[in-house]
Structures are given as C-alpha cells and as structure tokens.
XYZ file of C-alpha atoms in Angstrom:
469
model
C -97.404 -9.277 41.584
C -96.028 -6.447 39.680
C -97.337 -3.671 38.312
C -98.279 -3.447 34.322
C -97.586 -0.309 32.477
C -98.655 1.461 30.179
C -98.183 4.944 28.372
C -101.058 6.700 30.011
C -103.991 5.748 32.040
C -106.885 7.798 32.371
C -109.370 7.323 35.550
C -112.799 8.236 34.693
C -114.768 7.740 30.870
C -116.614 11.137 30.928
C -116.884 13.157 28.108
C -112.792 14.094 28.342
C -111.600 10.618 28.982
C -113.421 8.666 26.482
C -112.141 10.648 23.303
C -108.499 11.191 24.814
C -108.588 7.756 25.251
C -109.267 7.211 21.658
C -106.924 9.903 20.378
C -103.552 8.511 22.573
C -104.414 5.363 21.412
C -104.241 6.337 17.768
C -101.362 8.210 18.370
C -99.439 4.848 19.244
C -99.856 5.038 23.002
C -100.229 2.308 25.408
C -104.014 3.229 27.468
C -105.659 2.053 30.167
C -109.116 3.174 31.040
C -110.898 3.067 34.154
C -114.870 3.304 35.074
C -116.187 2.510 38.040
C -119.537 3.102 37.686
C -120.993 2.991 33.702
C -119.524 4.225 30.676
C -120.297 7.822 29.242
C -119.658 9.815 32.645
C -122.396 11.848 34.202
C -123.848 13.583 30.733
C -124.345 10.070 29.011
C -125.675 8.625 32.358
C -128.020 10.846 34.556
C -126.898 14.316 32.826
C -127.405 16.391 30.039
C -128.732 13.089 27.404
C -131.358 11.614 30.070
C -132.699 14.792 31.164
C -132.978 16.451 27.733
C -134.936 13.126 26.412
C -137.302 13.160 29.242
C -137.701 17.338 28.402
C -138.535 16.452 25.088
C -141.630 14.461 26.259
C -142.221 17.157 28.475
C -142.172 19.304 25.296
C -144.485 17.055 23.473
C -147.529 17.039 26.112
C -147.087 20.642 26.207
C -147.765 20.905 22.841
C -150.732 18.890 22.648
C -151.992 20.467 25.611
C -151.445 24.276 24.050
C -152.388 23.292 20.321
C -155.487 25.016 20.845
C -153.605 28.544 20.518
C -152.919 28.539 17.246
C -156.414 27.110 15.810
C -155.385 23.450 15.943
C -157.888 20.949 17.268
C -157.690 19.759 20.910
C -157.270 16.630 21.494
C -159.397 14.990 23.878
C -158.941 15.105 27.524
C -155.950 17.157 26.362
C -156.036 19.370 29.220
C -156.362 16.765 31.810
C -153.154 14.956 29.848
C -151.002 13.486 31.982
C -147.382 11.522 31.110
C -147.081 7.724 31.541
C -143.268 8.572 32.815
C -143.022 4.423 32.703
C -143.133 4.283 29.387
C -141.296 7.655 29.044
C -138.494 6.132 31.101
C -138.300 3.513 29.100
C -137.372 5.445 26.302
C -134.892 7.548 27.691
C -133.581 4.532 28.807
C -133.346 3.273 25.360
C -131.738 6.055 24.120
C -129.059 6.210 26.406
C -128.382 2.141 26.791
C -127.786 2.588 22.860
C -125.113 5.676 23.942
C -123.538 3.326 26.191
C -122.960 0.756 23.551
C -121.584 2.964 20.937
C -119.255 3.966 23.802
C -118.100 0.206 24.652
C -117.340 -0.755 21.032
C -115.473 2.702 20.194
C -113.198 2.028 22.805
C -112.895 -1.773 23.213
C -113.103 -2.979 19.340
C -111.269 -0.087 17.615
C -108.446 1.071 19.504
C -104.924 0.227 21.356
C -107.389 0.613 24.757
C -107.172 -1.593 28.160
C -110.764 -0.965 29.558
C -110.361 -1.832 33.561
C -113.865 -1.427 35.049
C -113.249 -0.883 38.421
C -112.079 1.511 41.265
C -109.288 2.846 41.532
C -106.824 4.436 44.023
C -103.018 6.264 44.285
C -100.588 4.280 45.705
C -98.084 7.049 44.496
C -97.636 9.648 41.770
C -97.586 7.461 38.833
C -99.313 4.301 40.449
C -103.098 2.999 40.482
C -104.262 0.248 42.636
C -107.256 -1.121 40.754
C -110.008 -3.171 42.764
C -112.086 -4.642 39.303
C -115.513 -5.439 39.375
C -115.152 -9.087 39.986
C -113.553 -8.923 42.900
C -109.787 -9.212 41.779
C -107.181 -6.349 41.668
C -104.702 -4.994 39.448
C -101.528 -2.287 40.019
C -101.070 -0.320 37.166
C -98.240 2.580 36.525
C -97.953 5.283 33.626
C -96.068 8.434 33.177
C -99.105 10.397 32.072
C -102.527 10.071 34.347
C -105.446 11.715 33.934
C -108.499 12.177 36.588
C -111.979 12.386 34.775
C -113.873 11.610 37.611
C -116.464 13.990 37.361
C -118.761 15.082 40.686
C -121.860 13.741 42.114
C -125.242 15.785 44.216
C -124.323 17.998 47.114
C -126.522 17.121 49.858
C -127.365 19.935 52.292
C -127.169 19.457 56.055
C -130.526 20.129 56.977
C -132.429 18.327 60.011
C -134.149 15.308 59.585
C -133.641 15.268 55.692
C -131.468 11.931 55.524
C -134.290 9.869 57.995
C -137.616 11.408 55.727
C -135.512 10.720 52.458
C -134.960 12.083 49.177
C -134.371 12.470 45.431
C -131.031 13.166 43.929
C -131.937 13.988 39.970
C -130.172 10.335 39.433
C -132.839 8.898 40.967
C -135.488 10.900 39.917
C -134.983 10.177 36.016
C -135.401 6.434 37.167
C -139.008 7.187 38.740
C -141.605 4.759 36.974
C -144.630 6.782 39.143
C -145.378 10.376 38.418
C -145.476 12.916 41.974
C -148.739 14.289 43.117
C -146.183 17.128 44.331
C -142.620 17.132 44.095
C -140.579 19.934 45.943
C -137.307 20.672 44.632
C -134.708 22.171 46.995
C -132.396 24.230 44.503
C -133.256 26.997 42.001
C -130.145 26.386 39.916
C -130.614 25.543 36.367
C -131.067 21.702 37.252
C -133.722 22.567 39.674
C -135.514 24.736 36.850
C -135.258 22.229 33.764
C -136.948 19.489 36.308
C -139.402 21.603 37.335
C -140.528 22.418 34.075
C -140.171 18.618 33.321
C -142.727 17.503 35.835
C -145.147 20.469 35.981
C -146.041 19.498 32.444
C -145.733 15.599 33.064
C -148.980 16.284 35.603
C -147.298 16.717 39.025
C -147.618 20.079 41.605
C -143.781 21.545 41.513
C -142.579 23.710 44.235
C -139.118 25.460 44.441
C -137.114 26.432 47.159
C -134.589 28.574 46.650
C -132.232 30.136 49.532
C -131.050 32.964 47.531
C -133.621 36.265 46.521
C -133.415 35.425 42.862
C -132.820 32.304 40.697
C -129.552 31.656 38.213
C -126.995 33.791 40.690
C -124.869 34.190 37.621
C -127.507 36.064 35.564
C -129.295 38.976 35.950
C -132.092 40.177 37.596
C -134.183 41.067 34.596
C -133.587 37.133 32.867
C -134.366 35.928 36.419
C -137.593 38.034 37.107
C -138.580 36.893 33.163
C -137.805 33.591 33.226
C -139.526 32.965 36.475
C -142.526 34.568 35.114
C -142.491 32.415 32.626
C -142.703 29.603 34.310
C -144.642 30.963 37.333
C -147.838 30.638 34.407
C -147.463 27.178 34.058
C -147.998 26.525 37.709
C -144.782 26.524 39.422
C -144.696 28.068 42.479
C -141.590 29.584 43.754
C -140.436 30.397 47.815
C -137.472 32.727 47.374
C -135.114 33.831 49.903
C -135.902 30.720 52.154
C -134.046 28.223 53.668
C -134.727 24.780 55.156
C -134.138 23.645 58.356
C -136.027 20.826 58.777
C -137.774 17.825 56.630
C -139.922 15.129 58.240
C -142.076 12.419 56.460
C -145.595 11.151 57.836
C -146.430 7.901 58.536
C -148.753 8.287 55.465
C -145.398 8.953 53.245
C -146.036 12.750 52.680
C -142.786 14.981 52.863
C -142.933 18.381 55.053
C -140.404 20.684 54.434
C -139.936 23.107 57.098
C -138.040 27.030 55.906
C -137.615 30.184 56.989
C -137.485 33.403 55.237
C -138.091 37.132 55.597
C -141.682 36.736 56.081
C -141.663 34.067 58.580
C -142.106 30.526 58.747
C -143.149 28.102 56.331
C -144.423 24.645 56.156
C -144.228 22.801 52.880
C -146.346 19.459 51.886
C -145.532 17.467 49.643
C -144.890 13.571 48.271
C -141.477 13.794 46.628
C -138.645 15.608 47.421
C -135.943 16.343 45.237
C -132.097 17.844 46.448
C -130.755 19.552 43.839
C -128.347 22.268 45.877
C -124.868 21.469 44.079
C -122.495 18.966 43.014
C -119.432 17.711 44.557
C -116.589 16.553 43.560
C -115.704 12.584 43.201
C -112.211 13.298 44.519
C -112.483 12.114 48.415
C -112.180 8.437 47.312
C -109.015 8.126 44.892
C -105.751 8.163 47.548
C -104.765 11.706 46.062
C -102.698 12.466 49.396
C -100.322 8.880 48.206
C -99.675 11.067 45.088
C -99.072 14.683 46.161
C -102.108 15.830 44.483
C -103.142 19.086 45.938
C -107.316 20.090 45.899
C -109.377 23.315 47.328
C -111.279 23.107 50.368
C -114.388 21.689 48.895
C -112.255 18.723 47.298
C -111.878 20.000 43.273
C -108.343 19.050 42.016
C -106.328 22.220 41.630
C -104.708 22.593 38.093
C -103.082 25.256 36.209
C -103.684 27.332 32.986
C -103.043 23.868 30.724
C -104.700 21.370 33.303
C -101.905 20.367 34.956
C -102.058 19.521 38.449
C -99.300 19.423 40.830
C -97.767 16.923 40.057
C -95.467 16.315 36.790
C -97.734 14.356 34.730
C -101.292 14.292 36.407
C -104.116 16.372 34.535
C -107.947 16.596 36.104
C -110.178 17.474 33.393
C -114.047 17.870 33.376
C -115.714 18.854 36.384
C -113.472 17.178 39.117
C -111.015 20.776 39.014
C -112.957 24.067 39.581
C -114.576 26.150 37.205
C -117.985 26.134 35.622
C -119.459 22.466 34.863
C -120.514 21.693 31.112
C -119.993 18.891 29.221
C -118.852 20.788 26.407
C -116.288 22.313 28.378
C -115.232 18.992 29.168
C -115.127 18.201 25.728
C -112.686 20.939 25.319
C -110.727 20.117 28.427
C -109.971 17.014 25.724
C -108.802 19.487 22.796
C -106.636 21.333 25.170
C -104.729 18.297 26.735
C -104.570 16.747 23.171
C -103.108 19.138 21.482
C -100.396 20.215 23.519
C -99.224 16.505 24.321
C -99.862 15.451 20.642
C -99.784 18.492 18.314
C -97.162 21.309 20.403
C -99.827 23.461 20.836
C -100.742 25.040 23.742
C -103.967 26.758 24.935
C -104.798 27.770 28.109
C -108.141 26.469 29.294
C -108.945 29.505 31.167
C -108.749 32.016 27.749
C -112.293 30.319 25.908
C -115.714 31.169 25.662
C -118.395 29.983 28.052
C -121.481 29.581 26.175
C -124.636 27.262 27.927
C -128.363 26.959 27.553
C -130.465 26.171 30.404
C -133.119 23.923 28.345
C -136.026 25.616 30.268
C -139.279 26.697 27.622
C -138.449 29.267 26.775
C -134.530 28.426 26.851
C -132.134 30.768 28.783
C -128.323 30.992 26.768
C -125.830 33.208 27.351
C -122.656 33.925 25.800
C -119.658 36.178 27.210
C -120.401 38.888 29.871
C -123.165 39.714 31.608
C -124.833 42.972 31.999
C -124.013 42.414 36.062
C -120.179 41.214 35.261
C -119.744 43.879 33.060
C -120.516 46.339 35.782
C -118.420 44.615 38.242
C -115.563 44.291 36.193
C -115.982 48.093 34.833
C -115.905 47.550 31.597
C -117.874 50.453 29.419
C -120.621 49.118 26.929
C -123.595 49.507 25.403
C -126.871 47.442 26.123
C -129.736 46.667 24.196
C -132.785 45.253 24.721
C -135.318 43.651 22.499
C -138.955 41.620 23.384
C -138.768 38.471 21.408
C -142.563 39.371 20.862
C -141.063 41.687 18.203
C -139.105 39.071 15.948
C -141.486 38.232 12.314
C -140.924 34.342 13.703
C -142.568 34.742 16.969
C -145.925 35.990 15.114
C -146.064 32.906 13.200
C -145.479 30.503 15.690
C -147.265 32.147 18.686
C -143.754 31.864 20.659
C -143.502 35.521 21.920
C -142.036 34.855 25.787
C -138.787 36.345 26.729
C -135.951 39.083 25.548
C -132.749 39.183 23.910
C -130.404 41.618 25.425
C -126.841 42.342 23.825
C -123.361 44.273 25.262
C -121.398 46.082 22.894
C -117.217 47.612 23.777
C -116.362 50.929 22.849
C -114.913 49.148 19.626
C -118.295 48.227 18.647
C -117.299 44.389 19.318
C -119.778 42.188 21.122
C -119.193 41.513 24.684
C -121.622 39.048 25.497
C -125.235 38.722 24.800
C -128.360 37.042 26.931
C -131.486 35.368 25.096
C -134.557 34.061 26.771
C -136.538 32.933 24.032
C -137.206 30.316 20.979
C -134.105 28.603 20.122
C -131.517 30.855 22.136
C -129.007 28.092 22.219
C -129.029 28.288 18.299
C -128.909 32.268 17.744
C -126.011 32.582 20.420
C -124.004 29.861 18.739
C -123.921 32.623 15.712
C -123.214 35.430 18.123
C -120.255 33.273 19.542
C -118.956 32.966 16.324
C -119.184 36.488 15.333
C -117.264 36.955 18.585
C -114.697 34.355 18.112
C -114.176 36.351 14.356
C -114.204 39.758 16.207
C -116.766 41.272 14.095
C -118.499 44.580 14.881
C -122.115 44.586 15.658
C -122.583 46.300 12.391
C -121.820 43.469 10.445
C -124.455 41.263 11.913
C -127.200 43.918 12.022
C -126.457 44.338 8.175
C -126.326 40.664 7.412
C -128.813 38.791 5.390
C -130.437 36.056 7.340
C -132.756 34.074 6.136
C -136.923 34.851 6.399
C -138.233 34.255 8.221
C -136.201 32.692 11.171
C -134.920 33.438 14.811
C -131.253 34.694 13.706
C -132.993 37.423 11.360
C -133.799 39.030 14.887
C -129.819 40.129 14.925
C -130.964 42.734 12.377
C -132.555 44.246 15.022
C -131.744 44.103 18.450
C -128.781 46.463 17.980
C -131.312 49.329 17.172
C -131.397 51.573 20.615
C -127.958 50.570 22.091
C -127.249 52.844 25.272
C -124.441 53.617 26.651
C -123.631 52.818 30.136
C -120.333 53.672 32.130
C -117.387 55.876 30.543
C-alpha cells in the first residue's frame, strides 16, 4: 500500500500541535494529526487544567474551614471538614471531558485536518508508520513534521518501590478515596501544589525531598517562606533525604525507608505518590530511522528556531530541553508559525520565563533570580517587601509571604519574585513593564487602582540596595 501525503503532519495534540494544526490548515496546508493517547496533551489531560480544578476545591474547604478569621460564622463541623474527592473528581472530570470536546470539533469540523488517532513511528526522515486505534495501519509522508509528544513521570530506581506500588500524579487525580496519609516523593512544584491539595482535602501529607531546600531554581529565602507557609497547615517536610527502600504490609500500609544527615528514617504511610521528574516520550517513535539526534536523557535536540537535525523536523513543547510550561509550549506554536507562515523569525531561546507555582500563597517569578543574578554577575539592586505591608492584605487577612524585586544599573527591572495573594497576576504587569523596558520609576509612580495587589508596586522599590559593582 502506498503511502498518503500530506503538507505537514504533526505527532502529538499538546498545547503546540493542536493550534499549529489549526493555523497550517487555514493557511491552505494539507495536515495530519496524530494522538495516541487523548486529545489536549498533558495540560488538558492530567496537567495544569485537572490539577488547578481539584486546587480550587482545595481552596474552597480552606475557606470554609478559616472563615472564622475574619468574623464570619463557622460552619458546622467546619473544622473536622473533609472533601468527598468522588464527587470532586467528578467535576474535574467534567470540566476537562468538556475541554476535550471543544478540542475534537475545532480540529475535526472546522479545518483542512486528518485526525489519525494512533501511534506512530519513523520509518525515515519524512515517513510515519501509523498503527490506529482499531487495529489497522497507515504510512504517511510530509515535508514538514513536527514532534509534540510531550513527557510522562520519572520514576526513581529505588528498592522495592515497583513491587509495594505507587502513584504517578495521573493516577492520583483519578483517586475516588481520600489518603489517611499520602507521602509524596518530590519537593518540586508538582509535589508542593498536591500537597497542599490533599492536606486541606483531610489527608496526613509528608514530603520527601533529596535536596536541602525545595524549588532548586529559587532562592533560599522563597524556599524557607514558602515552606513555612505550608509547614502551618500540617505538612511535614524530610529535607536532604533520600530513599532507598519502599515496602508495603500485608495490611496495605506503605513504608518508605531514607537516609539523611541525621540518620535513618522510616516513613508510614497509605499512599505513595512519585513525583521526582518527567521524561521524555521520545524512546518509542523510531527517531534513529530518521536521523533525529536527542541528549542523554532522551529530549529531542533543536536549535535557536526549533529545528531539529534534520531539514524539516521541529520538537516543540516539552519533548526538547528547556523548562516545561504549557505556555511555553504555546509559544513554541507562535515561533514555528510565524517563521513558516509570516517570514518572521524568533528565536525561542530570547523570551521571558514567567510561571506560578499555584501553592496558597502562590510562588511567581519573572526574569532573574536573586541566586542567578549572582552567578551570572550581573550588578543590581534588591528589594524586599512583607506582603503584610500592602493596604489589600489588611482587608482580606491575606498577609503570608514577600515580594522581592532586582533592578540593573539602568534602573530596568531584572526579574522580580512574589510569594503572596495573586502573584501570578502582579508579575504579569511586571513582565510587561519589562517587555516595554520601563524603569522602576515609572511603576513606583504609577496610579493603580485602591485598593488592590498591583498598588503594592508603589512600594516595594522603596529601600533598593545595591549589591555587586
């Protein structure tokens, strides 16, 4: 049987494949699509979407719980309140089965799109062997192929963990019965969000994290706060420890053996949850049959504009190195779309990384780090205010956390760090005071609205010191 063609064929429907999809298409190209598993990619599915609704029940009970600190009245039993993560699941599920849908009609109803559900392999450069979901094949060519095949959980080698079993998060957002105790191996922000989660759905959380301090890119000062922060809702933390062994009981319980500086530890619990690191989905598609070259951990190497090497194959997303956001992937979309449909290039290496970790309080960051600005010597100024001190904080009772900012010699911002009340929001103005190269005067002098979060930028510039030359 020979091979069908088409203009461009893109393996994977994450959040850079669905919408390039869409926007070849409309350009007059000729697409296939391939999914093995469901449509969205990892955010839609088990990522960023699931997690975020089941945070925002998490959010809810809090509330209800706590609504006795600002004069409201407690509901009863509040403090005993535990989730009923059935029905909660059930409504994440909800919410993302309607995703899905949008998804399928977008790209099956609308648009010049062959959707090929399915896995598929290199038989060459420019060549796909699909094996479809029923059971039948198809070969499949294109000049222009692109790998959106995202990554999936990192599993550790540690002794005795595959026999005693465990949670990856995708499983864990599909758990109908809450955890008396749920150990989380990981102290990344995906092991910090789900601790948070379950801690306030009712269930003892324990993390275990190998390195001294949590978040390595942050730091210490956001790490020693934000672990303080959620060290008073009950989550205990056993830093600087690794495990060597896991074993579960006849009765089901989960032991967790680790060592650290101060000895041995034995840790009981009845769910355990592995959330070390991702991998990448790469070990499975033929690459060597098309020359594709990857790292040593499997990540497709690409250059400045995506490009693998070989003419015509892009990775995009989380399946080539580099930090792993959706919204990055999202822009891993713009860059690829623009220089095949629009002549204009951008190098995917020359953008801003902003990200939130949706912890309470939330942790975003934008630009450099106090830490990477001392590695990379780069003079600044640093400032430091409590979020304690913002008008917005006295009203709502919301006083955890800091916002620290870097300032250049040229008095433009360099990067700024908020733990607090709607950090993801405030940094997306300080990114775009960045992006417009304004000086730190101008947003210290602007007129915010009062009383909200942003109105804090009048302030936090107030004692900038200098550090380095």
């Amino acid at each position: 049987m020979s091979a069908t063609a088409f203009d461009a064929i893109i393996i994977g429907s994450g959040q850079a494949g669905n919408p390039l999809a869409t926007a070849l298409a409309e350009a007059g190209r000729h697409v296939a699509l391939i999914e093995e598993n469901r449509l969205g990619g990892s955010c839609i599915n088990y990522g960023c979407s699931p997690t975020k609704t089941l945070l925002a029940t998490a959010e809810r009970l809090h509330q209800l719980r706590t609504a006795a600190t600002v004069a409201a009245p407690e509901p009863p039993g509040a403090a005993q309140l535990k989730v009923d993560l059935a029905a909660a699941v059930e409504r994440k599920d909800a919410v993302i089965s309607k995703m899905r849908k949008g998804i399928r009609a977008s790209l099956t109803q609308t648009h010049d799109i062959t959707l090929l559900e399915g896995h598929a392999t290199f038989t060459g450069p420019h060549a796909l062997h699909v094996t479809l979901a029923n059971g039948r094949t198809k070969d499949i060519t294109a000049p222009l192929i692109f790998i959106n095949t995202g990554t999936h959980a990192a599993i550790p080698d540690i002794s005795g963990l595959a026999d005693a079993g465990y949670l990856t998060t995708t499983q864990l957002l599909d758990l109908k019965e809450l955890p008396e105790h749920l150990i989380i191996l990981g102290g990344g922000y995906i092991g910090l969000e789900f601790s948070q989660m379950f801690r306030r759905f009712g269930s003892h959380v324990t993390i275990v994290e190998a390195a001294p301090q949590l978040l390595e890119r942050e730091d210490d000062d956001v790490c020693r706060s934000l672990q303080a922060a959620l060290g008073q809702e009950g989550i205990e933390f056993v830093m600087g420890a690794r495990a060597h062994n896991v074993s579960r009981s006849p009765s089901g319980n989960i032991t967790v053996s680790v060592t650290s500086s101060t000895g041995e530890r034995r840790l009981r619990g009845s769910h355990l949850l592995v959330a070390t690191g991702r991998q990448p989905n790469s070990n499975k598609l033929g690459l060597g049959f098309a020359g594709v070259k990857t790292d040593d951990k499997g990540y497709i190497l690409v250059d400045n504009n995506l490009r693998t090497n070989v003419r015509g194959v892009y990775a995009l997303g989380d399946i080539h190195p580099g930090p792993q956001f959706t919204h990055l992937a999202y822009d891993d979309f713009r860059v690829v779309r623009d220089a095949l449909l629009h002549g204009r290039k951008r190098s995917a290496r020359e953008r801003p990384l902003p990200y939130v970790v949706f912890t309470d309080p939330p942790l975003a960051r934008i630009g450099l780090s106090e830490g990477q600005a001392q590695e990379q010597k780069i003079p600044y100024r640093v400032a430091t205010m409590p979020v304690s001190s913002i008008g917005r904080a006295q009203h709502t009772g919301e006083k955890q956390g800091f916002w620290k900012v870097l300032v250049g010699n040229d008095d433009r911002l360099l990067g700024a760090t908020l733990l607090g009340p709607e950090a993801g929001e405030v940094m997306a103005v300080i990114e775009v005071a960045m992006a417009g190269r304004l000086k730190y005067q101008q947003l210290q002098d602007m007129i915010f609205a009062h009383p909200t979060w942003a109105e804090g930028l009048n302030n936090v510039f107030r004692d900038l010191k200098r550090v380095g030359k």
